[in-house]
mmCIF file of C-alpha atoms in Angstrom:
data_model
loop_
_atom_site.group_PDB
_atom_site.id
_atom_site.type_symbol
_atom_site.label_atom_id
_atom_site.label_comp_id
_atom_site.label_asym_id
_atom_site.label_seq_id
_atom_site.Cartn_x
_atom_site.Cartn_y
_atom_site.Cartn_z
ATOM 1 C CA MET A 1 76.140 100.499 131.366
ATOM 2 C CA GLY A 2 73.958 97.363 132.487
ATOM 3 C CA GLN A 3 73.030 96.801 128.702
ATOM 4 C CA CYS A 4 77.080 96.384 128.046
ATOM 5 C CA GLY A 5 77.359 94.247 131.031
ATOM 6 C CA ILE A 6 74.690 91.821 130.088
ATOM 7 C CA THR A 7 76.070 91.824 126.657
ATOM 8 C CA SER A 8 79.383 91.008 127.771
ATOM 9 C CA SER A 9 78.547 88.428 130.012
ATOM 10 C CA LYS A 10 76.616 86.622 127.538
ATOM 11 C CA THR A 11 79.435 86.890 124.901
ATOM 12 C CA VAL A 12 81.656 85.214 127.428
ATOM 13 C CA LEU A 13 78.648 82.721 128.247
ATOM 14 C CA VAL A 14 78.466 81.496 124.756
ATOM 15 C CA PHE A 15 82.393 81.057 124.708
ATOM 16 C CA LEU A 16 82.236 79.160 127.622
ATOM 17 C CA ASN A 17 79.664 76.701 126.202
ATOM 18 C CA LEU A 18 81.916 76.133 123.043
ATOM 19 C CA ILE A 19 84.741 75.348 125.550
ATOM 20 C CA PHE A 20 82.194 72.698 127.326
ATOM 21 C CA TRP A 21 82.027 71.054 124.002
ATOM 22 C CA GLY A 22 85.623 70.583 123.573
ATOM 23 C CA ALA A 23 86.147 70.030 127.453
ATOM 24 C CA ALA A 24 83.469 66.713 126.838
ATOM 25 C CA GLY A 25 85.812 65.613 124.330
ATOM 26 C CA ILE A 26 89.042 65.929 126.309
ATOM 27 C CA LEU A 27 87.427 64.355 129.431
ATOM 28 C CA CYS A 28 85.995 61.504 127.479
ATOM 29 C CA TYR A 29 89.665 61.313 126.042
ATOM 30 C CA VAL A 30 91.489 61.118 129.557
ATOM 31 C CA GLY A 31 88.376 58.889 131.095
ATOM 32 C CA ALA A 32 89.245 56.249 128.161
ATOM 33 C CA TYR A 33 92.874 56.526 128.692
ATOM 34 C CA VAL A 34 92.465 55.518 131.998
ATOM 35 C CA PHE A 35 90.712 52.506 130.898
ATOM 36 C CA ILE A 36 92.820 51.357 128.245
ATOM 37 C CA THR A 37 96.148 52.111 130.629
ATOM 38 C CA TYR A 38 94.572 50.198 133.890
ATOM 39 C CA ASP A 39 93.940 47.222 131.247
ATOM 40 C CA ASP A 40 97.967 46.717 131.012
ATOM 41 C CA TYR A 41 98.612 47.055 134.517
ATOM 42 C CA ASP A 42 95.543 45.500 135.932
ATOM 43 C CA HIS A 43 97.316 42.374 137.068
ATOM 44 C CA PHE A 44 99.556 44.711 139.661
ATOM 45 C CA PHE A 45 96.290 46.638 140.667
ATOM 46 C CA GLU A 46 93.269 44.444 141.630
ATOM 47 C CA ASP A 47 90.992 47.122 142.966
ATOM 48 C CA VAL A 48 88.715 47.853 140.115
ATOM 49 C CA TYR A 49 87.171 50.736 142.312
ATOM 50 C CA THR A 50 90.179 52.691 140.919
ATOM 51 C CA LEU A 51 88.270 53.138 137.933
ATOM 52 C CA ILE A 52 85.332 55.227 139.419
ATOM 53 C CA PRO A 53 86.932 58.416 138.863
ATOM 54 C CA ALA A 54 87.493 57.379 135.070
ATOM 55 C CA VAL A 55 83.873 56.443 134.978
ATOM 56 C CA VAL A 56 82.377 59.353 136.514
ATOM 57 C CA ILE A 57 84.710 61.459 134.241
ATOM 58 C CA ILE A 58 83.661 60.033 131.314
ATOM 59 C CA ALA A 59 80.067 60.512 132.368
ATOM 60 C CA VAL A 60 80.670 64.206 132.805
ATOM 61 C CA GLY A 61 82.303 64.756 129.673
ATOM 62 C CA ALA A 62 79.200 63.140 128.257
ATOM 63 C CA LEU A 63 76.922 65.566 130.397
ATOM 64 C CA LEU A 64 79.052 68.565 128.923
ATOM 65 C CA PHE A 65 77.648 68.163 125.456
ATOM 66 C CA VAL A 66 74.371 68.465 126.655
ATOM 67 C CA ILE A 67 75.319 71.335 129.024
ATOM 68 C CA GLY A 68 76.781 73.104 126.086
ATOM 69 C CA LEU A 69 73.781 72.903 123.801
ATOM 70 C CA ILE A 70 71.756 73.864 126.725
ATOM 71 C CA GLY A 71 73.735 76.905 127.752
ATOM 72 C CA CYS A 72 73.853 78.197 123.781
ATOM 73 C CA CYS A 73 70.051 77.795 123.676
ATOM 74 C CA ALA A 74 69.353 79.660 126.844
ATOM 75 C CA THR A 75 72.051 82.263 126.095
ATOM 76 C CA ILE A 76 71.184 83.351 122.645
ATOM 77 C CA ARG A 77 67.063 82.971 123.507
ATOM 78 C CA GLU A 78 67.929 84.728 127.074
ATOM 79 C CA SER A 79 65.527 82.465 128.351
ATOM 80 C CA ARG A 80 65.739 82.959 132.313
ATOM 81 C CA CYS A 81 64.426 79.374 132.869
ATOM 82 C CA GLY A 82 66.849 77.937 130.616
ATOM 83 C CA LEU A 83 69.693 80.000 132.165
ATOM 84 C CA ALA A 84 68.466 78.848 135.803
ATOM 85 C CA THR A 85 68.731 75.376 134.548
ATOM 86 C CA PHE A 86 71.808 75.789 133.132
ATOM 87 C CA VAL A 87 73.346 77.205 136.320
ATOM 88 C CA ILE A 88 71.832 74.238 138.727
ATOM 89 C CA ILE A 89 73.309 71.526 136.152
ATOM 90 C CA LEU A 90 76.420 73.252 136.101
ATOM 91 C CA LEU A 91 76.649 73.285 139.987
ATOM 92 C CA LEU A 92 75.958 69.703 139.831
ATOM 93 C CA VAL A 93 78.331 68.641 137.446
ATOM 94 C CA PHE A 94 81.100 70.680 139.562
ATOM 95 C CA VAL A 95 80.171 69.202 142.596
ATOM 96 C CA THR A 96 80.966 65.930 140.834
ATOM 97 C CA GLU A 97 84.025 66.913 139.483
ATOM 98 C CA VAL A 98 84.776 67.730 143.274
ATOM 99 C CA VAL A 99 83.997 64.405 144.088
ATOM 100 C CA VAL A 100 86.261 62.832 141.372
ATOM 101 C CA VAL A 101 89.059 64.827 142.666
ATOM 102 C CA VAL A 102 88.680 63.589 146.300
ATOM 103 C CA LEU A 103 88.109 59.738 144.879
ATOM 104 C CA GLY A 104 91.399 60.456 142.826
ATOM 105 C CA TYR A 105 93.533 61.696 145.631
ATOM 106 C CA ILE A 106 92.425 58.432 148.000
ATOM 107 C CA TYR A 107 93.016 55.792 145.175
ATOM 108 C CA ARG A 108 96.284 57.433 144.285
ATOM 109 C CA ALA A 109 97.398 56.987 148.163
ATOM 110 C CA LYS A 110 96.430 53.329 147.836
ATOM 111 C CA VAL A 111 98.404 52.716 144.804
ATOM 112 C CA GLU A 112 101.823 51.671 146.399
ATOM 113 C CA ASN A 113 100.127 49.363 149.192
ATOM 114 C CA GLU A 114 98.093 47.428 146.007
ATOM 115 C CA VAL A 115 100.992 47.074 144.112
ATOM 116 C CA ASP A 116 103.147 45.710 146.727
ATOM 117 C CA ARG A 117 100.488 43.262 147.772
ATOM 118 C CA SER A 118 99.785 42.041 143.965
ATOM 119 C CA ILE A 119 103.273 42.254 142.547
ATOM 120 C CA GLN A 120 104.676 39.405 144.704
ATOM 121 C CA LYS A 121 101.988 36.981 143.760
ATOM 122 C CA VAL A 122 102.065 37.940 139.708
ATOM 123 C CA TYR A 123 105.747 37.367 139.519
ATOM 124 C CA LYS A 124 105.529 34.167 141.702
ATOM 125 C CA THR A 125 102.927 32.741 138.840
ATOM 126 C CA TYR A 126 105.188 33.848 135.735
ATOM 127 C CA ASN A 127 105.472 30.653 133.328
ATOM 128 C CA GLY A 128 107.367 31.735 130.334
ATOM 129 C CA THR A 129 107.303 28.531 128.654
ATOM 130 C CA ASN A 130 103.402 28.798 128.149
ATOM 131 C CA PRO A 131 102.823 32.343 129.045
ATOM 132 C CA ASP A 132 99.235 33.223 130.576
ATOM 133 C CA ALA A 133 97.771 36.716 130.974
ATOM 134 C CA ALA A 134 99.452 37.485 133.940
ATOM 135 C CA SER A 135 103.109 36.339 132.174
ATOM 136 C CA ARG A 136 102.302 38.469 129.237
ATOM 137 C CA ALA A 137 101.472 41.100 131.343
ATOM 138 C CA ILE A 138 104.808 40.901 133.309
ATOM 139 C CA ASP A 139 106.966 40.662 129.566
ATOM 140 C CA TYR A 140 104.904 43.996 128.759
ATOM 141 C CA VAL A 141 105.629 45.912 131.886
ATOM 142 C CA GLN A 142 109.399 45.461 131.568
ATOM 143 C CA ARG A 143 109.619 46.209 128.116
ATOM 144 C CA GLN A 144 107.334 49.429 128.290
ATOM 145 C CA LEU A 145 109.109 50.860 131.634
ATOM 146 C CA HIS A 146 112.244 49.032 131.188
ATOM 147 C CA CYS A 147 112.596 47.231 134.014
ATOM 148 C CA CYS A 148 113.473 43.879 135.357
ATOM 149 C CA GLY A 149 112.044 42.099 138.572
ATOM 150 C CA ILE A 150 110.601 43.472 141.653
ATOM 151 C CA HIS A 151 113.213 45.547 142.895
ATOM 152 C CA ASN A 152 115.918 44.502 140.511
ATOM 153 C CA TYR A 153 116.863 41.641 138.415
ATOM 154 C CA SER A 154 117.915 39.316 141.175
ATOM 155 C CA ASP A 155 114.454 38.968 142.184
ATOM 156 C CA TRP A 156 114.061 36.507 139.331
ATOM 157 C CA GLU A 157 116.316 34.128 141.344
ATOM 158 C CA ASN A 158 113.359 33.323 143.660
ATOM 159 C CA THR A 159 110.815 32.476 141.360
ATOM 160 C CA ASP A 160 109.672 28.949 140.435
ATOM 161 C CA TRP A 161 110.231 29.767 136.770
ATOM 162 C CA PHE A 162 113.778 30.485 137.016
ATOM 163 C CA LYS A 163 114.311 27.335 139.331
ATOM 164 C CA GLU A 164 112.566 24.994 136.781
ATOM 165 C CA THR A 165 114.211 26.354 133.870
ATOM 166 C CA LYS A 166 117.793 25.892 135.510
ATOM 167 C CA ASN A 167 119.516 28.057 132.897
ATOM 168 C CA GLN A 168 120.515 30.915 135.156
ATOM 169 C CA SER A 169 118.818 33.757 132.981
ATOM 170 C CA VAL A 170 115.536 36.004 133.479
ATOM 171 C CA PRO A 171 113.128 36.783 130.609
ATOM 172 C CA LEU A 172 114.419 38.597 127.668
ATOM 173 C CA SER A 173 111.949 41.059 128.308
ATOM 174 C CA CYS A 174 114.544 42.297 130.758
ATOM 175 C CA CYS A 175 116.831 43.033 128.053
ATOM 176 C CA ARG A 176 118.028 46.369 127.447
ATOM 177 C CA GLU A 177 117.052 47.596 123.790
ATOM 178 C CA SER A 178 120.893 48.750 123.305
ATOM 179 C CA ALA A 179 122.087 45.234 124.254
ATOM 180 C CA SER A 180 122.912 42.937 120.991
ATOM 181 C CA ASN A 181 122.604 39.036 121.112
ATOM 182 C CA CYS A 182 121.080 39.447 124.976
ATOM 183 C CA ASN A 183 119.947 35.977 126.170
ATOM 184 C CA GLY A 184 118.828 37.091 129.648
ATOM 185 C CA SER A 185 121.700 35.338 131.294
ATOM 186 C CA LEU A 186 122.940 36.916 134.901
ATOM 187 C CA ALA A 187 126.307 36.599 133.743
ATOM 188 C CA HIS A 188 125.968 39.277 131.844
ATOM 189 C CA PRO A 189 124.045 41.747 134.014
ATOM 190 C CA SER A 190 125.046 45.253 132.256
ATOM 191 C CA ASP A 191 122.408 43.581 129.426
ATOM 192 C CA LEU A 192 119.705 43.462 131.771
ATOM 193 C CA TYR A 193 117.474 46.479 133.041
ATOM 194 C CA ALA A 194 119.075 47.276 136.551
ATOM 195 C CA GLU A 195 115.855 49.180 137.825
ATOM 196 C CA GLY A 196 113.247 46.844 139.617
ATOM 197 C CA CYS A 197 109.256 47.188 138.139
ATOM 198 C CA GLU A 198 107.522 47.948 141.266
ATOM 199 C CA ALA A 199 108.308 51.414 141.982
ATOM 200 C CA LEU A 200 107.937 52.201 138.124
ATOM 201 C CA VAL A 201 104.448 50.719 138.115
ATOM 202 C CA VAL A 202 103.254 52.652 141.142
ATOM 203 C CA LYS A 203 104.651 55.912 139.470
ATOM 204 C CA LYS A 204 102.720 55.019 136.320
ATOM 205 C CA LEU A 205 99.716 54.078 137.841
ATOM 206 C CA GLN A 206 99.812 57.674 140.139
ATOM 207 C CA GLU A 207 100.574 59.642 137.001
ATOM 208 C CA ILE A 208 97.512 57.886 135.494
ATOM 209 C CA MET A 209 95.448 58.991 138.402
ATOM 210 C CA MET A 210 96.813 62.635 138.499
ATOM 211 C CA HIS A 211 95.478 63.006 134.358
ATOM 212 C CA VAL A 212 92.141 62.403 136.079
ATOM 213 C CA ILE A 213 92.593 64.828 138.946
ATOM 214 C CA TRP A 214 94.257 67.653 137.004
ATOM 215 C CA ALA A 215 91.445 67.351 134.167
ATOM 216 C CA ALA A 216 88.414 67.599 136.818
ATOM 217 C CA LEU A 217 90.419 70.458 138.878
ATOM 218 C CA ALA A 218 90.666 72.240 135.276
ATOM 219 C CA PHE A 219 87.288 71.967 133.903
ATOM 220 C CA ALA A 220 85.573 72.574 137.273
ATOM 221 C CA ALA A 221 87.397 75.751 137.078
ATOM 222 C CA ILE A 222 85.816 76.702 133.788
ATOM 223 C CA GLN A 223 82.418 75.574 134.912
ATOM 224 C CA LEU A 224 82.775 78.345 138.059
ATOM 225 C CA LEU A 225 83.274 80.990 135.161
ATOM 226 C CA GLY A 226 80.663 79.815 133.402
ATOM 227 C CA MET A 227 78.095 79.651 136.547
ATOM 228 C CA LEU A 228 79.517 83.413 137.392
ATOM 229 C CA CYS A 229 78.531 84.654 134.023
ATOM 230 C CA ALA A 230 75.060 83.150 133.929
ATOM 231 C CA CYS A 231 74.070 84.388 137.377
ATOM 232 C CA ILE A 232 75.532 88.090 136.025
ATOM 233 C CA VAL A 233 73.185 87.917 133.209
ATOM 234 C CA LEU A 234 70.087 86.354 135.450
ATOM 235 C CA CYS A 235 70.786 89.129 138.077
ATOM 236 C CA ARG A 236 71.006 92.205 135.722
ATOM 237 C CA ARG A 237 67.983 90.998 133.549
ATOM 238 C CA SER A 238 65.790 90.884 136.842
ATOM 239 C CA ARG A 239 67.184 94.653 137.977
ATOM 240 C CA ASP A 240 66.646 96.163 134.595
ATOM 241 C CA PRO A 241 63.209 96.500 133.701
ATOM 242 C CA ALA A 242 63.796 98.293 130.708
ATOM 243 C CA TYR A 243 65.932 95.750 129.195
ATOM 244 C CA GLU A 244 63.138 92.968 130.292
ATOM 245 C CA LEU A 245 60.581 95.038 127.931
ATOM 246 C CA LEU A 246 63.108 95.209 125.225
ATOM 247 C CA ILE A 247 63.109 91.703 125.333
ATOM 248 C CA THR A 248 59.508 90.709 125.439
ATOM 249 C CA GLY A 249 58.603 93.136 123.072
ATOM 250 C CA GLY A 250 56.993 95.279 125.599
ATOM 251 C CA THR A 251 56.848 99.470 125.911
ATOM 252 C CA TYR A 252 56.351 102.042 128.478
ATOM 253 C CA ALA A 253 52.758 103.504 129.420
#
């Protein structure tokens, strides 16, 4: 019965090690996705420490490749030392992922205040005739999120760019995709996106952080199962002298 239990635990453990390799790729992808998306919205959220969870999750993903290799070798060779090392490393990574989840929730809560503080400044510096990085960021966000202005398109009337152009129009990035021959004129508000960008940028950044949080939680659960299976194999080996003799090639006197 004990031998059967050990074999079952070993099978599950080998399967989990294979999952760790797949998880490593997914975690690295999630971390890279956060970096790429943050680059599109960095003018609206200037706190670079927001990227800490993404950095950690990429590092954890890289470490999971090594963990999977250690776990497979230790399980196949039935090395007590290897399995113990495997459990310790999994425990450390589990703690790290808990930290990622906590940091993710902290920075997710800060998003709204950060965006509210930064977006006013970005819109104020808009220069559509000779667009700089901030101006390109505004046009990108308005096109991607289908929004116009901070709260609505009327916010553009308070910008220096609007007052200097004196043509009573907003940037073309405010034009609805379905509107033909739209020139951004306020005389045709139905051609413009009605929703402001601030709320949508906040929502987008919070969604990005939730990807990190859910990825960390999912793989933390998998790691708990891996630690449990490894501990079962270790405990049953130590309690079953006959199994130990079989592995080491010994015999009873």
